[in-house]
Short mmCIF file of C-alpha atoms in Angstrom, two decimals:
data_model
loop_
_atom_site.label_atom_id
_atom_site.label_comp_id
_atom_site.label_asym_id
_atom_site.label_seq_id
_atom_site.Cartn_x
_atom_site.Cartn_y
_atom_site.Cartn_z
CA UNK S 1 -115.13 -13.50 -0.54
CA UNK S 2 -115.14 -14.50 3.21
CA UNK S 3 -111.72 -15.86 4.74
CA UNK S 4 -112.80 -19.16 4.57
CA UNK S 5 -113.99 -19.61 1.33
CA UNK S 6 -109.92 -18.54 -0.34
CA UNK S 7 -108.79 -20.84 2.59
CA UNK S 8 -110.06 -23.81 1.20
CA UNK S 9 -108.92 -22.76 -2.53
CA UNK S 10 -105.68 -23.02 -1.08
CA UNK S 11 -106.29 -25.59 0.61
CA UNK S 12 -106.42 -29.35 -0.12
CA UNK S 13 -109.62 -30.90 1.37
CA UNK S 14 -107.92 -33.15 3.97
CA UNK S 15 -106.11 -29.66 5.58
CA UNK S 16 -109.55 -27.72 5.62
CA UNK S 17 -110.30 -30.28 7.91
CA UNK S 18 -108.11 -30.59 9.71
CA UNK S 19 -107.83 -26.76 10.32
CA UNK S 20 -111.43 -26.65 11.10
CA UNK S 21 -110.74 -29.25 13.23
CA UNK S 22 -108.19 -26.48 15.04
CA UNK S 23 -110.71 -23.82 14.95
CA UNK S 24 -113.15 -25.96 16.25
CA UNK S 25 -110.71 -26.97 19.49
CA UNK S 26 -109.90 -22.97 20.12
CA UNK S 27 -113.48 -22.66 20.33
CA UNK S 28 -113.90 -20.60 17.25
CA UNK S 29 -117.10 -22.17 16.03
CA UNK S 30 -118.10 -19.65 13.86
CA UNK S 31 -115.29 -19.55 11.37
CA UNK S 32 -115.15 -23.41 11.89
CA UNK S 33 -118.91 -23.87 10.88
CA UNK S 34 -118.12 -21.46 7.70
CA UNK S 35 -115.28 -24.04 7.12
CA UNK S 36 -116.81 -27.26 7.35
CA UNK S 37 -119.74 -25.34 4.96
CA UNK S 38 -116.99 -24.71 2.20
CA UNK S 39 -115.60 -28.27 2.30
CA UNK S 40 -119.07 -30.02 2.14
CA UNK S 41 -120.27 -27.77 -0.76
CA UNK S 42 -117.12 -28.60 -2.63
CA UNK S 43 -117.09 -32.55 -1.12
CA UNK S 44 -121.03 -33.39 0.37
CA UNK S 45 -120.10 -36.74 1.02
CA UNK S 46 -116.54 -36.16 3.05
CA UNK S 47 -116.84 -38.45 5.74
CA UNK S 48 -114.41 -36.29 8.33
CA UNK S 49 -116.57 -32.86 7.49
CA UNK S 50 -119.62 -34.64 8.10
CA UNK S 51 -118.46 -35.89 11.64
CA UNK S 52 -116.89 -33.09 12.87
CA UNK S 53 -119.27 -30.43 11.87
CA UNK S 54 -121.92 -32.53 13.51
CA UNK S 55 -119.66 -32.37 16.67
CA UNK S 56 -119.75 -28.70 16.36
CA UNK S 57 -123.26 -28.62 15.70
CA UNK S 58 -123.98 -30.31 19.04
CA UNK S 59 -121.63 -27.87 21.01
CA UNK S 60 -123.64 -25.64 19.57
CA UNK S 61 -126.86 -27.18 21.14
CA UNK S 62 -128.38 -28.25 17.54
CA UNK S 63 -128.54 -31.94 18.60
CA UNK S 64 -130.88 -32.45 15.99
CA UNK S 65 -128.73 -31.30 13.01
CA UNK S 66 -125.60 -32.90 14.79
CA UNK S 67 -127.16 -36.35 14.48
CA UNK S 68 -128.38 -36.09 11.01
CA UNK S 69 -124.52 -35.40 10.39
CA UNK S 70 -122.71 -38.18 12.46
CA UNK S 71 -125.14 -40.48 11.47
CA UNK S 72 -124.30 -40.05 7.46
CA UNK S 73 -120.70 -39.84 8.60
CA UNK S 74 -120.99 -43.41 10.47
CA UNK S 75 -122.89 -44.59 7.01
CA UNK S 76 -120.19 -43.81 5.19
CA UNK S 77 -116.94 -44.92 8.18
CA UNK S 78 -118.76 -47.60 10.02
CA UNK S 79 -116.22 -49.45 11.73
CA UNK S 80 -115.06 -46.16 13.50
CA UNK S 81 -115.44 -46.79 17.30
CA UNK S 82 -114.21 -43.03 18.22
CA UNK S 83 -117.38 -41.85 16.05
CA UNK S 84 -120.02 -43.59 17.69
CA UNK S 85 -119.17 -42.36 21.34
CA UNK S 86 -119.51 -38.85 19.82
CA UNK S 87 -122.62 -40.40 18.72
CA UNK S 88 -123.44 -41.25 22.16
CA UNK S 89 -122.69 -38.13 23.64
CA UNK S 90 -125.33 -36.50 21.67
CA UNK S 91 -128.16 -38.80 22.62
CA UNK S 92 -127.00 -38.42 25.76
CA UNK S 93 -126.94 -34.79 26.23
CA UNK S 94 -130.39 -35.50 24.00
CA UNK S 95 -131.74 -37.37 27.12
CA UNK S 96 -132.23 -40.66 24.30
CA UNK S 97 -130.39 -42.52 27.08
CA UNK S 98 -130.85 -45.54 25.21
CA UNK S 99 -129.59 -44.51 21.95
CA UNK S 100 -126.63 -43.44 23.75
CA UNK S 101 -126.34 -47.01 25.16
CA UNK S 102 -126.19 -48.64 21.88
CA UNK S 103 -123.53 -46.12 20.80
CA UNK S 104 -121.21 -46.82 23.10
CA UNK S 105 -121.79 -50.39 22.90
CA UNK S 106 -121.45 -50.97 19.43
CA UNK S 107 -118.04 -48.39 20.08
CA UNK S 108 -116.60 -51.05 22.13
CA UNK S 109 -117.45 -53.76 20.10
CA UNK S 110 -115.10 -52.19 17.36
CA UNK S 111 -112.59 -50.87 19.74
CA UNK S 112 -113.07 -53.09 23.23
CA UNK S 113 -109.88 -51.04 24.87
CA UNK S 114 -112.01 -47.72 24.63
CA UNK S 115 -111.42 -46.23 27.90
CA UNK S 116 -113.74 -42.85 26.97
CA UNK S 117 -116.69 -45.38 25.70
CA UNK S 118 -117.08 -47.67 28.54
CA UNK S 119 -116.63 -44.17 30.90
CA UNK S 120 -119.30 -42.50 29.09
CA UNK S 121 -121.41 -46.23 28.92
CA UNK S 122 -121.20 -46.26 32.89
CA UNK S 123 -122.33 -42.45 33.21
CA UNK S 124 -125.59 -43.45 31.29
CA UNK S 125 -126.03 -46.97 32.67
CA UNK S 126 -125.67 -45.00 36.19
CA UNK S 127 -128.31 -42.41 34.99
CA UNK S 128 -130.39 -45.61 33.90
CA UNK S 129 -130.39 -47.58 37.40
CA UNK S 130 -128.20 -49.69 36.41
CA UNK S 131 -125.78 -49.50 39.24
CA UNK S 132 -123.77 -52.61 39.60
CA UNK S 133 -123.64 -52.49 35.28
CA UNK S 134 -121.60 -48.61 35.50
CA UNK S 135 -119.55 -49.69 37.93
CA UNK S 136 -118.16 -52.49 35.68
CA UNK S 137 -118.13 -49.55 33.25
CA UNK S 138 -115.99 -47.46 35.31
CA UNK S 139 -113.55 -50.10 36.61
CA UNK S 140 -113.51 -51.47 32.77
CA UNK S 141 -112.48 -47.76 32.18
CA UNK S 142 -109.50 -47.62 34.88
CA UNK S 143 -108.34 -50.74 33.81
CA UNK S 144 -107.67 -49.77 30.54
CA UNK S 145 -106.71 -46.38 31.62
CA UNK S 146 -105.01 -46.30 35.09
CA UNK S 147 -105.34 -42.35 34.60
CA UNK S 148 -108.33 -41.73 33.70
CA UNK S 149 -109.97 -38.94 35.99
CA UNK S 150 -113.37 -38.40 34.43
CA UNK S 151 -113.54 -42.57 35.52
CA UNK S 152 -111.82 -42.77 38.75
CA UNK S 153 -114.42 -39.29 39.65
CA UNK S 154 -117.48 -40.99 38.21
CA UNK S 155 -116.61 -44.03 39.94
CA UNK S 156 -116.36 -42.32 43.45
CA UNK S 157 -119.84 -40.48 42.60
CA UNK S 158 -121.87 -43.72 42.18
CA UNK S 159 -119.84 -45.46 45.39
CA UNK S 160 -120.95 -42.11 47.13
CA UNK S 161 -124.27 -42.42 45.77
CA UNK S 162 -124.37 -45.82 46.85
CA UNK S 163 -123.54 -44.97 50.58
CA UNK S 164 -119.93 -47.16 50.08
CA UNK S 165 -118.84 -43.42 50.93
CA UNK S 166 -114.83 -45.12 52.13
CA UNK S 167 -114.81 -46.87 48.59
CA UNK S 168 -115.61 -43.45 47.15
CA UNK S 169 -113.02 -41.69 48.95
CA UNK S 170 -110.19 -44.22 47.70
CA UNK S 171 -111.52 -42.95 43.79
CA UNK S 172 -111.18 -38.62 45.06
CA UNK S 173 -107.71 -39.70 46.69
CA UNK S 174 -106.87 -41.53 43.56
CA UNK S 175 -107.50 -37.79 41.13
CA UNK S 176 -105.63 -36.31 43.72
CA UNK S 177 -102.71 -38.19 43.38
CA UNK S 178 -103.04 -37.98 39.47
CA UNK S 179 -103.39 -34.41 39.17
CA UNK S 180 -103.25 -32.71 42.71
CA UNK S 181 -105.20 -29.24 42.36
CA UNK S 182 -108.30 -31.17 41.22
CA UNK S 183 -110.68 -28.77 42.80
CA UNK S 184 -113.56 -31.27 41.89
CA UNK S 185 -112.46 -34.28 43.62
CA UNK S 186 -110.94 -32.47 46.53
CA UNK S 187 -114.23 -31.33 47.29
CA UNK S 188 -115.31 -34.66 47.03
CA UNK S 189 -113.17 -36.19 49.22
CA UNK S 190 -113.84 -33.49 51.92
CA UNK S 191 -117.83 -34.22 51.14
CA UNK S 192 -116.98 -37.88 51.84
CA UNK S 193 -115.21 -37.27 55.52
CA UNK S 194 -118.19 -35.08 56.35
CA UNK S 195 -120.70 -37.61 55.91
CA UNK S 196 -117.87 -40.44 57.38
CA UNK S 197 -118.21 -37.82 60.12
CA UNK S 198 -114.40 -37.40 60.17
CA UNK S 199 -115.04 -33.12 60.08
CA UNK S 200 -111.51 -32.58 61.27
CA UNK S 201 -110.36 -34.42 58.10
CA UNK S 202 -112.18 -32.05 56.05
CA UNK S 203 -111.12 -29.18 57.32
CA UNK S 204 -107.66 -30.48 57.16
CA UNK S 205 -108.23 -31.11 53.40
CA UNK S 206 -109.97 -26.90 52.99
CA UNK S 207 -107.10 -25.76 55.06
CA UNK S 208 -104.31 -27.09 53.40
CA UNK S 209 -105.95 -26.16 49.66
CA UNK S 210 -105.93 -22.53 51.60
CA UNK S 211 -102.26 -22.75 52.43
CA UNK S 212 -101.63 -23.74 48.77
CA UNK S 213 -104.06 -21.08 47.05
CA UNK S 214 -104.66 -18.48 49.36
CA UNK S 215 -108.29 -16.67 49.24
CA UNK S 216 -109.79 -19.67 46.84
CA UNK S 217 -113.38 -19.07 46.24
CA UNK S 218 -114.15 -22.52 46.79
CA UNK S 219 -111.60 -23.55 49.16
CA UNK S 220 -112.99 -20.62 51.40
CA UNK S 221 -116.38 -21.27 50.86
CA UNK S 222 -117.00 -24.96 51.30
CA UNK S 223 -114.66 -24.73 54.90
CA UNK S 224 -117.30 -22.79 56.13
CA UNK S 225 -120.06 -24.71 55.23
CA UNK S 226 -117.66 -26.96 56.76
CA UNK S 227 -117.48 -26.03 60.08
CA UNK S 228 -120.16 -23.45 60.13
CA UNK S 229 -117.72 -20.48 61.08
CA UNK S 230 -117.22 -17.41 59.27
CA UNK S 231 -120.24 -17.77 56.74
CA UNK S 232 -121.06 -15.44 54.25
CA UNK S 233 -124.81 -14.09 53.87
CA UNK S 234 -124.36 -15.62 50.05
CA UNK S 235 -121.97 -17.39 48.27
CA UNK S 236 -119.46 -14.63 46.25
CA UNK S 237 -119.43 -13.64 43.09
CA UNK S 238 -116.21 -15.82 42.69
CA UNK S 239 -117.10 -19.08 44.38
CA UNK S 240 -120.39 -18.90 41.86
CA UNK S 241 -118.40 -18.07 38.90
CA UNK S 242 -115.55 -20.61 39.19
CA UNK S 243 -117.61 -23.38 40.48
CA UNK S 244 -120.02 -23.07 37.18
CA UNK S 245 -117.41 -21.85 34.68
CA UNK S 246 -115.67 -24.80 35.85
CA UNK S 247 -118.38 -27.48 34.89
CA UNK S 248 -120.58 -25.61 31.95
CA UNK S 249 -119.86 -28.59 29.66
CA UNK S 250 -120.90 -30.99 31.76
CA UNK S 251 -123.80 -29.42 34.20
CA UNK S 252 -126.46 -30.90 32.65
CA UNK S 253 -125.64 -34.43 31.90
CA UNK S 254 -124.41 -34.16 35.55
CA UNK S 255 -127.82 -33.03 36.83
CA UNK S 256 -129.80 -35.91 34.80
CA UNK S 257 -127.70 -38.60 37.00
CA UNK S 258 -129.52 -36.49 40.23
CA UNK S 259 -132.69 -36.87 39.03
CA UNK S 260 -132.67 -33.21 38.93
CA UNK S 261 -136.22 -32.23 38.91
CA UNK S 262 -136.43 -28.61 39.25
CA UNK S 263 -137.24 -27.28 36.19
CA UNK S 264 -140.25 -29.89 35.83
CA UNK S 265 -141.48 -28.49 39.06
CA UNK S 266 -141.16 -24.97 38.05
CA UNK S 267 -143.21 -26.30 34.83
CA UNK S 268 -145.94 -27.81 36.78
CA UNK S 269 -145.85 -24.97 39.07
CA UNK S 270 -146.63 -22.61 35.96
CA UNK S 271 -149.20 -24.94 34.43
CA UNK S 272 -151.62 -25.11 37.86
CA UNK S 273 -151.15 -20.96 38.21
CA UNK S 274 -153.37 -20.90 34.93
CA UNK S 275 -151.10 -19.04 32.73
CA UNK S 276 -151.11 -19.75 29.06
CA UNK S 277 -148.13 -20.33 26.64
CA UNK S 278 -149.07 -17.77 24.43
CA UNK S 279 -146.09 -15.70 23.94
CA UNK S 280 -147.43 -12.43 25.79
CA UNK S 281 -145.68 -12.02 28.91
CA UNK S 282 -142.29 -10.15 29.12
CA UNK S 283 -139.91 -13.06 31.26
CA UNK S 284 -136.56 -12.88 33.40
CA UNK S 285 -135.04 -16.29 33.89
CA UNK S 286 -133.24 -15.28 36.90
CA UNK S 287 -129.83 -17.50 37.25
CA UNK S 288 -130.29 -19.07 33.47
CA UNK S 289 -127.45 -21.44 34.01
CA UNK S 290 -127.14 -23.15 30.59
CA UNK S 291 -130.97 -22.77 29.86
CA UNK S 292 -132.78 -25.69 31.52
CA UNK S 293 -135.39 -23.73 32.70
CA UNK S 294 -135.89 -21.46 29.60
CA UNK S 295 -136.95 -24.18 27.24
CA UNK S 296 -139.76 -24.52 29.53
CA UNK S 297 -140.94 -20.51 30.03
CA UNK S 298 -140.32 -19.30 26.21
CA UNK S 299 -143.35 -20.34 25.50
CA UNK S 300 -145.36 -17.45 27.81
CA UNK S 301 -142.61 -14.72 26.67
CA UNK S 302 -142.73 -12.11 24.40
CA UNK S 303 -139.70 -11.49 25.40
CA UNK S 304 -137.18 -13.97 27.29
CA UNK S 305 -133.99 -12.40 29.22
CA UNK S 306 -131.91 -14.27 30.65
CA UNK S 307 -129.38 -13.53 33.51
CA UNK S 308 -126.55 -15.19 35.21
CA UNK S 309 -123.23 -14.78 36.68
CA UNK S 310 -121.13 -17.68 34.91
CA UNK S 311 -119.66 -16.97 31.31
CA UNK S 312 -119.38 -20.37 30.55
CA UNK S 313 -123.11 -21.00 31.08
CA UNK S 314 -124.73 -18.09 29.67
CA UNK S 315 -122.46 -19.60 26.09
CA UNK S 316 -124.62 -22.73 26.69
CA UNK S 317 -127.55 -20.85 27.09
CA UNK S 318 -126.91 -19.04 24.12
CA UNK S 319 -126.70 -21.56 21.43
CA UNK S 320 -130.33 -22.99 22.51
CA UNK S 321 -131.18 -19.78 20.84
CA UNK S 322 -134.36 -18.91 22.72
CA UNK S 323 -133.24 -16.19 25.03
CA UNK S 324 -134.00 -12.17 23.43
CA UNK S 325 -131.23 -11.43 25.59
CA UNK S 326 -128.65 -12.84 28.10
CA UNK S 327 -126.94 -10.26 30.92
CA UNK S 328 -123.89 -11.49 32.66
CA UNK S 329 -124.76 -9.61 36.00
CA UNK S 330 -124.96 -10.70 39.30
CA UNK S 331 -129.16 -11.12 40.26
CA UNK S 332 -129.62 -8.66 42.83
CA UNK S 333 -127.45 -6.09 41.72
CA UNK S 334 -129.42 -6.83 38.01
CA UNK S 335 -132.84 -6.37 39.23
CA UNK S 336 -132.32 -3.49 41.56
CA UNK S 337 -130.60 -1.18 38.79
CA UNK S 338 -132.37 -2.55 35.56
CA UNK S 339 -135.07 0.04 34.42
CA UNK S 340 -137.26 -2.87 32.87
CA UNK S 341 -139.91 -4.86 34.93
CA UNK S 342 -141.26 -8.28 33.75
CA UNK S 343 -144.33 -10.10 34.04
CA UNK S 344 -142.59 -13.14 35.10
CA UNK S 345 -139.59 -14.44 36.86
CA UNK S 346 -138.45 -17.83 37.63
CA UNK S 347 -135.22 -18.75 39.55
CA UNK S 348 -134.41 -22.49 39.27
CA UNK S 349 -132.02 -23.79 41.85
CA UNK S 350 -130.52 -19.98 42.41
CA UNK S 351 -131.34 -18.44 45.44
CA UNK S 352 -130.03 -22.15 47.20
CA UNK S 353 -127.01 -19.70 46.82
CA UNK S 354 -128.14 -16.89 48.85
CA UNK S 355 -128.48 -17.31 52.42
CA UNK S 356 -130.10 -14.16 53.65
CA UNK S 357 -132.76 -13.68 50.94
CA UNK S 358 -134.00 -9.99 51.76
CA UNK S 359 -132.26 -7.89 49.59
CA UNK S 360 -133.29 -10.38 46.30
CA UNK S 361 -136.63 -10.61 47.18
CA UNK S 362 -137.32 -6.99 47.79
CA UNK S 363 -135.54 -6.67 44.43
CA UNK S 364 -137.43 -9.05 42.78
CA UNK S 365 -140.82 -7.73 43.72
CA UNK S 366 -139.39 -4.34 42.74
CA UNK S 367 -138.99 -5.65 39.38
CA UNK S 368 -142.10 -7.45 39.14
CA UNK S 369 -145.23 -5.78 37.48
CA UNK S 370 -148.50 -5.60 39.15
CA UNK S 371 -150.30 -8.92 39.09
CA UNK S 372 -146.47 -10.44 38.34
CA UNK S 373 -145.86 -14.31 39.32
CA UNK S 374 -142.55 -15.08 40.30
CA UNK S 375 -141.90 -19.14 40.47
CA UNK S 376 -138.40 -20.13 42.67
CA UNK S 377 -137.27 -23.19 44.39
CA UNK S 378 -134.72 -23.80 47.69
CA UNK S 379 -133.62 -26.32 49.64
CA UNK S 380 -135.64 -26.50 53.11
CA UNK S 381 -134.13 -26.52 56.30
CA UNK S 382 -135.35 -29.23 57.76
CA UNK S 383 -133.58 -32.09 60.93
CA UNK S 384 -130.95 -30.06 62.32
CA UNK S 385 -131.05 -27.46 60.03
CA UNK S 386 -134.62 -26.15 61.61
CA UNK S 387 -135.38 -23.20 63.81
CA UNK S 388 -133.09 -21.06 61.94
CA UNK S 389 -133.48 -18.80 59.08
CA UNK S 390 -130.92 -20.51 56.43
CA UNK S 391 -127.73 -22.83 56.98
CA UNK S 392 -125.06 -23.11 54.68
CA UNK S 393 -124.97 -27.06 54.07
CA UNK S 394 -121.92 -28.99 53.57
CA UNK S 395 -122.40 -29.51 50.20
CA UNK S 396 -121.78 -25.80 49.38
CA UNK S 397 -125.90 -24.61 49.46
CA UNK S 398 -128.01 -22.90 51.79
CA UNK S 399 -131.04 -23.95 53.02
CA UNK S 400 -134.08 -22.13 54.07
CA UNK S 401 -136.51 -22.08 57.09
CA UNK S 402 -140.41 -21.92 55.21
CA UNK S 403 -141.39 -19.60 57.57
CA UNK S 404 -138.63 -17.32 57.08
CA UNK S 405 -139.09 -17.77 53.09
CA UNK S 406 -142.85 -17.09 53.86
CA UNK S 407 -142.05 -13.86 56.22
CA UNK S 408 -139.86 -12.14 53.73
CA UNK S 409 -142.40 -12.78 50.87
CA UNK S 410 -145.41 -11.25 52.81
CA UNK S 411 -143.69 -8.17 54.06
CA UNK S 412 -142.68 -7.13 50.47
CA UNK S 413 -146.30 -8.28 49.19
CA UNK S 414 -146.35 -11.09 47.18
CA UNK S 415 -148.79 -13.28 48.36
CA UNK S 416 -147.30 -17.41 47.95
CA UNK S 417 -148.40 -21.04 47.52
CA UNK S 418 -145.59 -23.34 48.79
CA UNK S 419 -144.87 -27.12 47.39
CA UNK S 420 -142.67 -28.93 49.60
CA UNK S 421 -140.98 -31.92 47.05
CA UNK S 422 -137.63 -33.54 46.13
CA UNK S 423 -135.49 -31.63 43.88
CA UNK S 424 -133.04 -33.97 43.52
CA UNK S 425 -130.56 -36.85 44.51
CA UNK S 426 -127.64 -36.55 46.44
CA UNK S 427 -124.94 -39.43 47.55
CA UNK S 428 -127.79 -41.43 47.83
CA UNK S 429 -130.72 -39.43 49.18
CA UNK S 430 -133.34 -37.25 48.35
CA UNK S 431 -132.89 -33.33 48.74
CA UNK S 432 -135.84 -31.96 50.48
CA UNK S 433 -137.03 -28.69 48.69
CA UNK S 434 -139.36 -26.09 48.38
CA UNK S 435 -140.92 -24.80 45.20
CA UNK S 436 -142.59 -21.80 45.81
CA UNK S 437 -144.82 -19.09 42.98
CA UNK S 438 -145.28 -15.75 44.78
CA UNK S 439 -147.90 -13.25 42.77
CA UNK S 440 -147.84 -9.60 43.75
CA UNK S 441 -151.03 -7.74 43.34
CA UNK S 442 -152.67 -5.67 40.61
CA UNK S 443 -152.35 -2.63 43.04
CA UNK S 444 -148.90 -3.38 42.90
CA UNK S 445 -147.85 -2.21 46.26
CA UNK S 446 -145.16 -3.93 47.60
CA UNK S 447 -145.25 -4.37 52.66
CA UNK S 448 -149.09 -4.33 52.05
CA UNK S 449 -150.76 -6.85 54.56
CA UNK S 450 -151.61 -10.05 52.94
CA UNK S 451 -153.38 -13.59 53.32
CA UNK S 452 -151.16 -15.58 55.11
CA UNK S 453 -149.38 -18.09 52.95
CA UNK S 454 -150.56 -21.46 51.55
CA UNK S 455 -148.94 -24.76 52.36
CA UNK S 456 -149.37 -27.76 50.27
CA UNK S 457 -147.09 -31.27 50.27
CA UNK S 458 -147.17 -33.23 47.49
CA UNK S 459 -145.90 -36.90 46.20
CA UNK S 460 -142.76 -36.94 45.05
CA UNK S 461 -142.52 -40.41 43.91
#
């Protein structure tokens, strides 16, 4: 008999909810699915079970289970305005943007002083266009909720976004003041003075989060892309760890309001190499994040791993349930000491932290079999940023020089097509990128002499 089945025997109904409701919160979703699975056997129709399992089922990443659930829950509770944002959430995080719309609508309409609906109705309006509608969203949030972070933040992203960059630095000050080691919005706020062009005020705000937490991966890290001292040849371990572990939850509703387009490029990039989705090919997704990208490649694998350096992620990535495996390694480190070699390797938005890109390139083409394609994007170094190999930006990324990118590729040789395009938005503007598919030949030997590489720009409207 498993644990939770003489649980709910002893148990009344209402408390085997309500402790799955606790498991659920600690994050132990597997005894709280077995839960909710005992209650609905005994009770199919128990309006609570329904909703909360389906809430589990979407932190799972089964969207479409978790709306079959909420959905009969809201059929059988329909005046209940806290169900239909979690309805919203999951057409959000379903990209059914307006599905999610409706949700929180009809949310307020039952509970108009919903702080948390018209927050998350203002994320999706913003992800819509509909600028001036989420900011009414937002301030309708604050004014119900003179606390409430997630609103006061969002609100200071869309300001940013919409180059009112002082407005947007009243919202970061505003977190700050409510909860003072926000590590989000103070990075924010020093983002904001950088493009104000007050640098001395950002380096006042890096220094003094220093002075309170002493060797602070991020703290450490964005004051030199700050001021361009003292910077590292990648970001660490750390700064990549707590900057992702920190925003798992949330990255990819967050990347769908930047019109983040890198894994579509990476998708056409595949499609015009002329390899076919046929399940053959043995695949690394190299920096999986929460599996963006890897919906995309499974398809061509046989075999899908999956690496990445945040524990947080690599959990998202796991409930999509489409990665063989998933290695919590850092990359370079992974595919210099892993025995196994793949036929293909793509690296979404992951070498933009690396600066100097030798020693991941020469391990990638180590790891690459002959005739191997390996599909990666970066931000270029273009403006000011030109005539140098890579530049940690502000914002916390490095850019590269094409020719550098190019260099490195040839003398460990993997031949390359480069795509110069937008990979996403950013407050306000397009980031310039390069997406770039390197092959290495059937011979297989890596410093061979080869064709010098191909450059093609393309539309990115």
């Amino acid at each position: 008999m498993e644990p939770s089945e003489s649980l709910t025997r002893e148990l009344s109904l209402e408390e085997a909810v309500s402790f799955a409701i606790l498991l659920q919160k600690n994050q132990q979703f597997d005894e709280a699915h077995a839960m909710y699975r005992r209650v609905l056997e005994t009770a199919p129709d128990h309006p609570r079970a329904l909703h909360y399992a389906g809430v589990l089922a979407h932190q799972r990443g089964r969207n479409d289970e978790a709306l079959t659930l909420i959905e009969r829950s809201l059929a059988l509770v329909p005046d209940n305005a806290d169900w239909f944002s979690n309805l919203g959430i999951v057409f959000q995080s379903d990209d059914r943007l307006d599905s999610a719309i409706d949700s929180y609508q009809r949310a307020i309409a039952i509970d108009p002083s919903h702080a948390n609906a018209h927050n998350n109705l203002g994320v999706v309006l913003r992800a819509t266009g509909q600028s001036v509608e989420a900011e009414a969203a937002y301030r309708a949030a604050i004014r119900l909720n003179p606390e409430h972070i997630d609103a006061y933040t969002n609100l200071g992203i869309l300001l940013n976004g919409l180059k009112r960059t002082e407005e947007a630095a009243v919202c970061y000050c505003k977190v700050i003041t409510l909860r003072p080691k926000h590590r989000e919005a103070r990075k924010l706020l020093a983002l904001a003075h950088c493009t104000l062009g007050q640098i001395c005020e950002a380096v006042k705000i890096y220094g003094e989060w220093l002075e309170e937490e002493p060797g602070d991966p991020i703290a450490r890290h964005m004051l030199a892309a700050c001021t361009g001292r003292d910077v590292p040849e990648r970001a660490s371990n750390e700064f990549v760890e707590t900057t992702f572990d920190g925003f798992a939850s949330s990255f990819e509703s967050k990347l769908g309001r930047l019109s983040y387009r890198a894994p579509s490029l990476v998708a056409a990039t595949l499609e015009e190499s002329g390899i076919e989705p046929s399940h053959r090919l043995d695949v690394l997704d190299a920096g999986c994040g929460t599996g963006l990208c890897g919906a995309i490649i499974a398809p061509f694998a046989r075999r899908l791993v999956g690496v990445d350096l945040s524990e947080g992620m690599l959990a998202h990535a796991k409930d999509k349930n489409i990665y063989h495996a998933l290695m919590k390694a850092e990359l370079t480190e992974y595919l210099r000491d892993n025995s196994q070699t793949f036929d293909l390797i793509v690296s979404a938005d992951t070498l933009v932290y690396f600066g100097d890109l030798k020693g991941v390139i020469a391990a990638t083409a180590g790891a690459l079999r002959p005739s191997g394609l390996f599909v990666f994007t970066l931000e270029h170094a273009v403006g000011d940023s030109a005539g140098v190999n890579y530049r940690l930006e502000p914002h916390g990324r490095y850019s590269h020089a094409q020719a550098y990118v190019e260099q490195l590729l040839n003398l460990f040789g993997l031949q390359s097509k480069v795509i110069q395009a937008e990979l996403r938005m950013e407050a306000g503007a397009p980031v310039q990128g390069l997406v770039i598919r390197a092959a290495k030949s059937a011979a297989g030997s890596p410093g061979s002499p080869i064709r010098p590489s191909l450059t093609t720009r393309v539309d990115s409207s």
